[in-house]
Coordinates of C-alpha atoms in Angstrom, one line a residue:
Chain A
M16 CA 75.7 79.2 -69.1
T17 CA 78.3 78.3 -66.5
S18 CA 82.0 78.9 -67.2
A19 CA 82.5 75.1 -66.9
T20 CA 80.3 74.3 -69.9
Q21 CA 82.0 74.2 -73.3
Q22 CA 79.9 75.3 -76.3
R23 CA 80.3 75.2 -80.0
P24 CA 78.1 76.3 -82.9
I25 CA 76.5 73.4 -84.9
A26 CA 78.4 74.8 -88.0
D27 CA 80.9 77.5 -88.5
G28 CA 79.6 80.6 -90.4
L29 CA 75.9 79.8 -89.8
F30 CA 75.5 82.5 -87.2
T31 CA 77.8 84.8 -85.2
W32 CA 79.1 82.9 -82.2
P33 CA 80.2 83.7 -79.6
A34 CA 78.5 87.1 -79.6
G35 CA 76.5 89.3 -77.3
S36 CA 73.5 89.1 -79.5
P37 CA 74.1 86.4 -82.0
A38 CA 72.6 86.6 -85.5
L39 CA 72.1 84.3 -88.5
L40 CA 74.5 85.0 -91.3
G41 CA 73.5 85.3 -95.0
S42 CA 75.3 86.4 -98.1
R43 CA 74.0 89.3 -100.2
C44 CA 74.9 89.4 -103.9
Q45 CA 76.5 92.7 -104.7
T46 CA 75.3 92.4 -108.3
C47 CA 71.6 91.5 -108.0
D48 CA 71.0 92.2 -104.2
K49 CA 69.5 88.7 -103.6
V50 CA 70.3 87.1 -100.2
A51 CA 71.3 83.4 -99.7
F52 CA 71.2 81.4 -96.5
P53 CA 73.4 79.8 -95.4
A54 CA 76.0 82.2 -96.7
Q55 CA 77.7 81.0 -99.8
G56 CA 80.4 82.1 -102.2
S57 CA 78.2 82.6 -105.2
C58 CA 74.7 83.9 -106.0
T59 CA 71.9 81.3 -106.6
A60 CA 70.0 83.9 -108.6
C61 CA 72.6 85.3 -111.0
C62 CA 75.7 83.2 -110.8
S63 CA 77.9 86.2 -109.5
T64 CA 80.7 85.5 -107.1
D65 CA 80.7 89.0 -105.7
V66 CA 78.9 88.4 -102.4
K67 CA 79.1 89.9 -98.9
V68 CA 78.2 88.2 -95.7
E69 CA 75.7 90.1 -93.5
E70 CA 73.7 89.5 -90.4
L71 CA 70.0 88.6 -91.0
P72 CA 67.1 90.3 -89.1
A73 CA 66.3 88.6 -85.8
R74 CA 62.5 89.0 -86.2
G75 CA 60.2 87.9 -89.0
K76 CA 56.8 86.4 -89.9
L77 CA 55.9 82.7 -90.1
W78 CA 55.5 81.9 -93.8
T79 CA 54.5 78.2 -93.4
Y80 CA 55.0 75.4 -90.9
T81 CA 54.4 71.7 -90.0
I82 CA 55.1 69.4 -87.1
Q83 CA 57.5 66.5 -87.4
R84 CA 55.7 63.7 -85.6
F85 CA 58.1 60.8 -85.8
M86 CA 61.9 60.7 -85.2
P87 CA 63.8 61.0 -88.4
K88 CA 66.5 58.5 -89.3
S89 CA 70.2 59.4 -89.4
P90 CA 71.6 62.0 -90.3
Y91 CA 69.1 63.3 -87.6
N92 CA 71.3 63.6 -84.5
S93 CA 69.6 65.2 -81.5
G94 CA 70.8 62.9 -78.8
E95 CA 67.2 61.7 -78.4
T96 CA 66.1 58.0 -78.5
Q97 CA 62.7 56.6 -79.8
E98 CA 61.6 56.8 -76.2
T99 CA 62.6 60.3 -75.5
F100 CA 61.8 61.8 -78.9
K101 CA 59.5 64.8 -78.8
P102 CA 57.6 66.0 -82.0
Y103 CA 59.0 69.4 -83.1
G104 CA 57.8 72.2 -85.3
V105 CA 59.5 73.2 -88.5
G106 CA 58.8 76.3 -90.5
Y107 CA 60.0 79.1 -92.8
V108 CA 60.2 82.6 -91.4
E109 CA 60.1 85.6 -93.7
L110 CA 62.9 87.9 -92.6
P111 CA 62.2 91.4 -94.0
G112 CA 64.6 92.7 -96.7
A113 CA 66.4 89.3 -96.8
L114 CA 64.7 86.0 -97.4
C115 CA 62.6 83.2 -95.8
V116 CA 64.8 80.9 -93.5
E117 CA 63.8 77.4 -92.6
G118 CA 64.3 76.4 -89.0
R119 CA 63.0 74.4 -86.1
L120 CA 60.3 76.1 -84.1
T121 CA 60.2 76.2 -80.3
E122 CA 56.4 75.5 -80.5
S123 CA 55.2 72.1 -81.5
D124 CA 51.4 72.6 -80.9
P125 CA 49.9 73.4 -84.4
E126 CA 47.0 75.2 -82.6
K127 CA 49.5 77.8 -81.4
L128 CA 51.0 78.4 -84.8
K129 CA 49.5 80.8 -87.4
I130 CA 50.9 81.8 -90.8
G131 CA 51.8 85.5 -90.5
M132 CA 52.6 85.5 -86.8
D133 CA 55.8 87.2 -85.5
M134 CA 58.7 85.0 -84.7
D135 CA 62.2 85.7 -83.2
V136 CA 65.3 83.7 -83.9
I137 CA 66.9 82.2 -80.8
F138 CA 70.1 80.3 -80.2
Y139 CA 70.1 77.3 -77.8
P140 CA 71.9 74.1 -76.8
Y141 CA 70.6 71.5 -79.3
R142 CA 72.4 68.5 -77.9
N143 CA 75.4 67.5 -75.8
E144 CA 78.5 65.8 -77.1
A145 CA 80.0 62.9 -75.2
D146 CA 82.4 65.2 -73.4
G147 CA 79.6 67.5 -72.3
T148 CA 80.2 70.2 -74.9
E149 CA 76.9 71.9 -75.8
V150 CA 76.2 72.1 -79.6
I151 CA 74.4 75.4 -80.3
S152 CA 71.8 75.7 -83.0
F153 CA 69.1 78.2 -83.9
A154 CA 65.3 78.0 -83.8
F155 CA 62.3 80.4 -84.2
Q156 CA 60.1 81.3 -81.3
P157 CA 56.7 82.9 -81.4
V158 CA 56.9 86.5 -80.1
A159 CA 55.2 86.5 -76.7
Chain B
M29 CA 59.8 61.4 -136.9
D30 CA 56.8 60.7 -134.7
V31 CA 57.3 58.3 -131.8
A32 CA 54.9 55.7 -130.5
I33 CA 54.8 53.3 -127.5
V34 CA 54.1 49.8 -128.9
G35 CA 54.7 47.6 -125.8
I36 CA 54.2 47.9 -122.1
G37 CA 55.1 45.6 -119.2
M38 CA 55.0 45.9 -115.4
H39 CA 55.9 44.0 -112.3
P40 CA 53.3 44.7 -109.7
F41 CA 54.2 47.4 -107.2
G42 CA 54.4 46.7 -103.5
R43 CA 56.6 44.2 -101.6
T44 CA 58.1 41.2 -103.4
P45 CA 60.6 39.6 -101.0
A46 CA 61.5 36.8 -103.4
L47 CA 62.7 39.1 -106.2
T48 CA 65.5 41.8 -106.3
G49 CA 64.7 45.1 -107.9
L50 CA 66.7 44.1 -110.9
Q51 CA 64.7 40.9 -111.3
Q52 CA 61.5 42.9 -111.1
G53 CA 62.9 45.1 -113.9
A54 CA 63.7 42.1 -116.0
Y55 CA 60.2 40.7 -115.5
A56 CA 58.7 44.1 -116.7
A57 CA 61.1 44.1 -119.7
R58 CA 60.0 40.6 -120.7
E59 CA 56.3 41.5 -120.3
A60 CA 56.8 44.6 -122.5
L61 CA 58.6 42.5 -125.2
K62 CA 55.8 40.0 -125.1
D63 CA 53.2 42.8 -125.4
A64 CA 54.9 44.1 -128.5
G65 CA 55.7 40.7 -129.9
A66 CA 59.3 41.7 -130.0
Q67 CA 62.6 40.1 -129.1
W68 CA 65.2 41.6 -126.8
S69 CA 67.6 41.3 -129.7
D70 CA 65.4 43.7 -131.7
M71 CA 66.1 46.5 -129.2
Q72 CA 68.5 48.9 -130.7
F73 CA 69.0 50.9 -127.5
A74 CA 67.8 51.1 -123.9
Y75 CA 67.5 53.8 -121.3
G76 CA 66.9 52.7 -117.7
G77 CA 67.0 53.9 -114.1
S78 CA 67.1 52.7 -110.6
A79 CA 67.9 54.6 -107.4
S80 CA 68.4 51.8 -104.9
S81 CA 68.8 48.6 -106.9
G82 CA 72.0 49.0 -108.7
S83 CA 72.8 50.1 -112.3
A84 CA 69.9 49.6 -114.7
D85 CA 72.2 48.4 -117.4
A86 CA 73.0 45.3 -115.3
L87 CA 69.7 44.1 -116.8
V88 CA 71.7 42.8 -119.8
N89 CA 72.9 40.0 -117.5
E90 CA 69.3 38.9 -117.1
L91 CA 68.0 39.7 -120.6
G92 CA 71.0 38.9 -122.8
L93 CA 74.3 40.4 -123.8
T94 CA 73.3 41.8 -127.3
G95 CA 75.8 44.7 -127.4
L96 CA 73.1 47.4 -127.4
P97 CA 73.9 50.9 -126.1
F98 CA 72.3 50.9 -122.7
T99 CA 72.3 54.3 -120.9
N100 CA 71.7 54.6 -117.1
V101 CA 69.5 57.5 -116.1
A102 CA 69.6 59.0 -112.6
N103 CA 67.4 62.0 -112.1
G104 CA 65.7 61.5 -108.7
C105 CA 62.0 61.2 -108.8
A106 CA 62.0 62.3 -112.5
T107 CA 64.2 59.3 -113.5
G108 CA 61.4 57.5 -115.4
G109 CA 60.2 60.7 -117.1
S110 CA 63.8 61.5 -118.0
S111 CA 64.4 58.0 -119.4
L112 CA 61.3 58.2 -121.6
M113 CA 62.3 61.6 -122.8
S114 CA 65.8 60.3 -123.8
A115 CA 64.3 57.4 -125.7
Y116 CA 61.7 59.7 -127.3
N117 CA 64.5 62.0 -128.5
A118 CA 66.7 59.1 -129.7
V119 CA 63.9 57.8 -132.0
K120 CA 62.6 61.3 -133.0
S121 CA 66.1 62.2 -134.2
G122 CA 66.0 59.3 -136.7
E123 CA 69.0 57.6 -135.1
F124 CA 67.1 54.5 -133.9
D125 CA 63.9 52.7 -134.9
V126 CA 63.0 50.8 -131.7
G127 CA 64.2 50.6 -128.2
M128 CA 63.3 50.1 -124.5
V129 CA 62.8 52.3 -121.6
V130 CA 62.9 50.6 -118.2
G131 CA 62.8 51.5 -114.5
F132 CA 62.8 49.5 -111.4
D133 CA 63.5 49.8 -107.7
K134 CA 63.3 48.2 -104.3
H135 CA 63.5 50.5 -101.3
D136 CA 63.7 49.9 -97.6
R137 CA 60.7 50.5 -95.5
G138 CA 60.0 53.9 -94.0
A139 CA 60.7 57.4 -95.3
F140 CA 63.5 58.0 -97.7
N141 CA 66.8 58.6 -95.9
A142 CA 68.4 61.5 -97.7
D143 CA 72.1 62.3 -97.5
P144 CA 72.7 66.0 -97.3
K145 CA 76.1 65.8 -98.9
A146 CA 74.8 64.0 -102.0
L147 CA 72.5 67.0 -102.6
G148 CA 75.0 69.7 -101.9
L149 CA 73.5 70.6 -98.5
P150 CA 75.3 71.2 -95.2
E151 CA 75.5 68.4 -92.5
W152 CA 73.7 70.5 -89.9
Y153 CA 70.6 70.6 -92.0
G154 CA 70.1 66.9 -91.6
E155 CA 71.4 66.8 -88.1
V156 CA 68.6 69.1 -86.8
G157 CA 65.9 67.2 -88.6
M158 CA 65.0 69.2 -91.6
M159 CA 66.1 66.8 -94.3
M160 CA 62.7 65.3 -94.7
T161 CA 60.7 65.4 -98.0
T162 CA 57.5 64.8 -95.8
Q163 CA 58.0 68.2 -94.1
F164 CA 58.3 70.0 -97.4
F165 CA 55.1 68.6 -98.8
A166 CA 53.3 69.3 -95.5
M167 CA 54.6 72.9 -95.4
K168 CA 53.7 73.5 -99.1
I169 CA 50.1 72.3 -98.6
T170 CA 49.8 74.2 -95.3
K171 CA 50.5 77.4 -97.1
Y172 CA 48.4 76.5 -100.1
M173 CA 45.4 75.6 -97.8
H174 CA 45.8 78.9 -96.0
D175 CA 46.0 80.9 -99.3
F176 CA 43.3 79.1 -101.3
G177 CA 40.9 77.6 -98.9
I178 CA 41.5 73.9 -99.3
T179 CA 40.3 71.9 -96.3
N180 CA 41.3 68.6 -94.6
D181 CA 38.2 67.0 -96.2
G182 CA 39.8 67.8 -99.6
L183 CA 43.0 66.1 -98.6
A184 CA 41.2 63.0 -97.3
R185 CA 39.1 62.8 -100.5
V186 CA 42.3 62.5 -102.6
S187 CA 43.4 59.5 -100.6
E188 CA 39.9 58.0 -100.6
K189 CA 39.9 58.1 -104.4
A190 CA 43.5 56.6 -104.6
F191 CA 42.5 53.6 -102.5
I192 CA 39.3 53.1 -104.5
N193 CA 41.3 53.1 -107.7
G194 CA 44.0 50.9 -106.2
A195 CA 41.4 48.3 -105.3
M196 CA 40.5 48.1 -109.0
N197 CA 44.1 47.8 -110.2
P198 CA 45.6 44.3 -110.0
N199 CA 49.1 45.8 -110.1
A200 CA 48.6 48.1 -107.2
W201 CA 50.1 47.7 -103.7
R202 CA 47.2 49.1 -101.6
R203 CA 44.1 47.2 -102.7
N204 CA 41.6 48.0 -100.0
P205 CA 39.3 51.0 -100.0
I206 CA 39.8 53.2 -96.8
G207 CA 37.0 55.5 -95.6
L208 CA 37.3 59.2 -95.2
E209 CA 37.2 59.1 -91.4
E210 CA 39.9 56.5 -91.1
I211 CA 42.1 58.5 -93.4
Q212 CA 41.6 61.6 -91.3
N213 CA 42.1 59.8 -88.0
G214 CA 45.2 58.0 -89.1
M215 CA 48.5 58.6 -87.4
M216 CA 49.7 62.2 -88.1
V217 CA 53.0 62.1 -89.9
S218 CA 53.6 65.8 -90.6
D219 CA 50.6 68.1 -90.0
P220 CA 48.1 68.3 -91.7
L221 CA 49.0 65.0 -93.4
T222 CA 48.2 61.6 -91.9
K223 CA 49.9 58.3 -92.8
Y224 CA 47.1 57.5 -95.3
M225 CA 47.8 60.7 -97.2
F226 CA 51.4 59.8 -98.0
C227 CA 52.9 57.4 -100.5
S228 CA 55.6 55.1 -99.2
P229 CA 58.8 53.9 -100.8
S230 CA 58.0 50.5 -102.4
E231 CA 59.1 48.1 -105.1
G232 CA 58.3 47.4 -108.7
G233 CA 59.4 47.6 -112.3
V234 CA 58.0 49.0 -115.6
A235 CA 59.2 48.8 -119.2
L236 CA 58.0 50.4 -122.4
I237 CA 58.9 49.7 -126.0
V238 CA 59.2 52.9 -128.1
C239 CA 59.2 52.8 -131.9
R240 CA 59.2 55.2 -134.9
A241 CA 55.7 55.9 -136.0
D242 CA 56.0 54.4 -139.5
Q243 CA 57.0 51.0 -138.1
V244 CA 54.4 50.5 -135.4
S245 CA 52.3 47.9 -137.4
R246 CA 55.2 45.4 -136.9
Y247 CA 54.4 45.4 -133.2
T248 CA 50.8 46.5 -132.4
D249 CA 47.5 47.6 -133.8
K250 CA 47.0 49.9 -130.8
P251 CA 50.0 52.3 -130.9
V252 CA 50.0 55.2 -128.5
F253 CA 51.9 58.3 -129.8
I254 CA 54.1 60.6 -127.7
K255 CA 52.9 64.1 -128.6
G256 CA 55.2 65.8 -126.2
A257 CA 57.7 65.3 -123.4
A258 CA 59.3 68.0 -121.3
L259 CA 61.6 68.2 -118.3
R260 CA 62.4 71.3 -116.2
S261 CA 64.3 72.0 -113.0
R262 CA 63.6 74.7 -110.5
R263 CA 64.2 78.4 -111.1
Y264 CA 65.4 80.9 -108.5
G265 CA 62.4 81.7 -106.2
S266 CA 60.4 78.5 -106.6
F267 CA 59.6 76.8 -103.3
E268 CA 61.2 73.4 -103.4
V269 CA 62.1 70.4 -101.3
F270 CA 65.3 70.5 -99.3
A271 CA 65.7 74.3 -99.2
P272 CA 67.3 75.8 -96.1
S273 CA 65.9 79.1 -97.3
Q274 CA 63.4 80.6 -99.8
A275 CA 63.4 83.8 -101.7
L276 CA 60.9 86.5 -100.6
E277 CA 59.3 86.6 -104.0
Q278 CA 58.0 83.2 -105.4
V279 CA 58.1 82.2 -109.0
P280 CA 56.2 79.3 -110.5
G281 CA 57.7 75.8 -109.9
P282 CA 59.2 73.4 -112.5
T283 CA 55.9 71.7 -112.9
V284 CA 54.3 74.9 -114.3
D285 CA 57.2 75.4 -116.7
A286 CA 57.3 71.8 -117.9
S287 CA 53.5 71.8 -118.3
K288 CA 53.5 74.9 -120.5
A289 CA 56.3 73.5 -122.6
V290 CA 54.6 70.2 -123.2
F291 CA 51.2 71.7 -124.1
E292 CA 53.0 74.0 -126.6
M293 CA 54.9 71.0 -128.0
A294 CA 51.7 69.0 -128.5
G295 CA 49.7 71.9 -129.7
M296 CA 47.1 71.2 -127.1
G297 CA 45.7 72.6 -123.9
P298 CA 44.4 71.2 -120.6
K299 CA 40.9 70.9 -122.0
D300 CA 42.1 68.3 -124.5
I301 CA 43.2 65.9 -121.8
D302 CA 40.9 62.9 -121.1
V303 CA 42.9 61.3 -118.3
A304 CA 45.8 62.5 -116.1
Q305 CA 48.3 60.9 -113.8
L306 CA 49.7 63.5 -111.5
Q307 CA 52.5 63.2 -108.9
D308 CA 50.7 62.4 -105.6
T309 CA 53.6 62.0 -103.2
E310 CA 50.9 62.9 -100.8
A311 CA 47.3 64.0 -101.0
G312 CA 48.1 67.7 -101.1
A313 CA 50.6 67.3 -103.9
E314 CA 47.8 66.0 -106.2
I315 CA 45.7 69.0 -105.3
M316 CA 48.4 71.5 -106.0
H317 CA 49.6 69.7 -109.1
M318 CA 46.1 69.9 -110.6
A319 CA 46.5 73.7 -110.7
E320 CA 50.2 73.7 -111.5
N321 CA 49.5 71.6 -114.6
G322 CA 46.8 73.9 -115.7
F323 CA 43.7 71.7 -115.1
C324 CA 42.0 74.2 -112.7
E325 CA 42.4 77.5 -110.9
D326 CA 44.0 77.6 -107.4
G327 CA 41.2 76.7 -104.9
E328 CA 38.8 75.1 -107.4
Q329 CA 40.1 71.6 -106.3
E330 CA 37.9 71.7 -103.2
H331 CA 34.6 71.5 -105.0
M332 CA 36.0 69.4 -107.8
L333 CA 36.9 66.7 -105.2
A334 CA 33.6 67.1 -103.4
N335 CA 31.8 66.6 -106.7
G336 CA 33.9 63.5 -107.6
E337 CA 35.2 65.2 -110.8
T338 CA 38.6 63.5 -110.6
R339 CA 37.2 60.0 -110.1
V340 CA 37.5 57.4 -112.8
D341 CA 34.0 58.3 -114.1
G342 CA 34.5 62.1 -113.4
R343 CA 35.1 65.0 -115.8
L344 CA 38.9 64.7 -115.4
P345 CA 40.0 61.4 -114.0
V346 CA 43.2 61.7 -112.1
N347 CA 45.5 58.9 -111.0
T348 CA 43.2 56.1 -112.3
D349 CA 45.6 53.4 -111.1
G350 CA 45.7 54.6 -107.5
G351 CA 48.7 56.9 -108.1
C352 CA 51.7 56.9 -105.7
I353 CA 49.4 56.7 -102.7
A354 CA 48.1 53.3 -103.6
N355 CA 51.2 52.0 -105.5
G356 CA 54.0 53.4 -103.4
E357 CA 57.1 54.9 -105.1
P358 CA 59.9 52.8 -106.5
I359 CA 61.8 55.9 -107.7
G360 CA 63.2 54.4 -110.9
A361 CA 59.8 53.0 -112.0
S362 CA 57.3 55.5 -110.7
G363 CA 57.2 57.9 -113.6
L364 CA 57.0 55.0 -116.0
R365 CA 54.0 53.5 -114.1
Q366 CA 52.1 56.7 -115.0
I367 CA 52.9 56.2 -118.7
H368 CA 52.0 52.5 -118.4
E369 CA 48.6 53.5 -116.9
N370 CA 47.9 56.0 -119.7
V371 CA 48.7 53.5 -122.4
V372 CA 46.3 51.0 -120.7
Q373 CA 43.6 53.6 -120.5
L374 CA 44.1 54.8 -124.1
R375 CA 44.0 51.2 -125.4
G376 CA 40.7 50.7 -123.4
Q377 CA 42.3 47.9 -121.3
G378 CA 41.6 49.4 -117.9
G379 CA 39.0 46.8 -116.9
E380 CA 37.1 47.9 -113.8
R381 CA 38.9 51.2 -113.7
Q382 CA 38.6 52.0 -117.4
V383 CA 37.8 55.7 -118.0
P384 CA 34.5 55.7 -119.9
G385 CA 33.9 57.6 -123.1
D386 CA 36.8 56.2 -125.1
P387 CA 39.7 58.5 -123.9
K388 CA 42.1 59.6 -126.6
V389 CA 44.6 61.9 -124.8
G390 CA 46.5 61.2 -121.6
Y391 CA 48.8 63.4 -119.5
T392 CA 51.5 62.4 -117.0
H393 CA 53.4 64.4 -114.5
V394 CA 56.2 63.6 -112.0
Y395 CA 57.8 65.9 -109.5
G396 CA 60.6 65.3 -107.1
A397 CA 63.7 66.3 -105.2
P398 CA 65.5 68.6 -105.6
G399 CA 62.9 70.4 -107.7
I400 CA 62.5 68.7 -111.0
S401 CA 59.4 67.9 -113.1
A402 CA 58.8 65.7 -116.2
V403 CA 55.6 65.7 -118.1
T404 CA 54.3 63.9 -121.2
I405 CA 51.2 63.9 -123.4
L406 CA 50.2 60.7 -125.1
Q407 CA 47.6 60.3 -127.8
R408 CA 46.2 57.1 -129.5

């Protein structure tokens, strides 16, 4: 990152940003201990509104996955065109003690993906806005 | 009060450029009235649904302004099932004697284009490319194949059967059989599912006339009785479409809950069912829904499919009209198509695709976004 490049997170409150080691943010119900992602003001399990935002684990196991082979219609907004579109992986990663989070995967070769493999969350420039600002999103990457 | 279906009508599914969705609905409504020997003015109520073709109650402009109470139903992919259940309850309560259930739609080509805001989801979820029903079904079957040993051959056999049945159904959209190899080598949409394993948004209309059981002889000598109808939505922990996250511990989905409820209501079990129409948004969905509805154990589907047990002449015929894969999915009409097909089968009017052995009990199941399921049991 150069100092000249502006960055913004794709959504406020989705992950800590800017931060030295950013993390996804979930909300834990103080009544039933269930975690929601993205963080929300009430619990989807028990209806309580007593929730606390917390950082989610950075590493987990691949729960399931697929590869998106064609370019989705709007609201998909990656800056790609039909010509530049590249298929991408999507999966759920089981974050211990929290929940499974759905995200794009950095790997798009199904031969290199296996249910149960270790995955790390990463934060990366997803697309550029017209003024050059980088929009930061999250993805999961197989642990090398 | 018991409730029967005494008239059915359908506009063929597929693409009909000359007619609007509403006009296809009106066509189906007239066919159903003709089938029951009834007049539109006899209808004491109507429930109808359409996702993309305007309000269903606009049908009165086509059929006649009789003053009847017409209620629009909007419940995603379970719209047809929800409309039927509303009509069933309206007659069962004793409030009405006879009325209509109708559904129609006309969708644009290509995958459904879901709006995150309409479903209470954040914008970024669609922006990064996760707002796709196709991904959900692919991920659900990937996990299911991993856990229960279903193979790609099993997936392809579901599509092969759908196209064989579609070829025998004059109302179907896809009317040409497609071989296993072509299905497997088709363009990959979302691994492991190829384009021949998915249903597509389409067009069509279906209407049914429902009537209290003690008045059926006015309309038909082949009444089909609704023995049960149930609708359920997702519980915390079930794995559903359009979910940015999923609980660590899974619970059974709405299909399992609705299925249990309908069998209890009908006083029957899966062994009593002679023909079943199960939501086959894609080939894997039919496989998973066979188990979720109680027709087999997880993993048994592989050999059932290899042995042809779900073909028209098999032990448990599934999706005898070609299902969503051969008919496409006009959302408002899709669930009613299943009921239509079961009535055809129970009346013995299936022609080339008639289930042999004089079937008496039929089962229907729809599933859709954002995690709802509607099921019925019909008996002649």
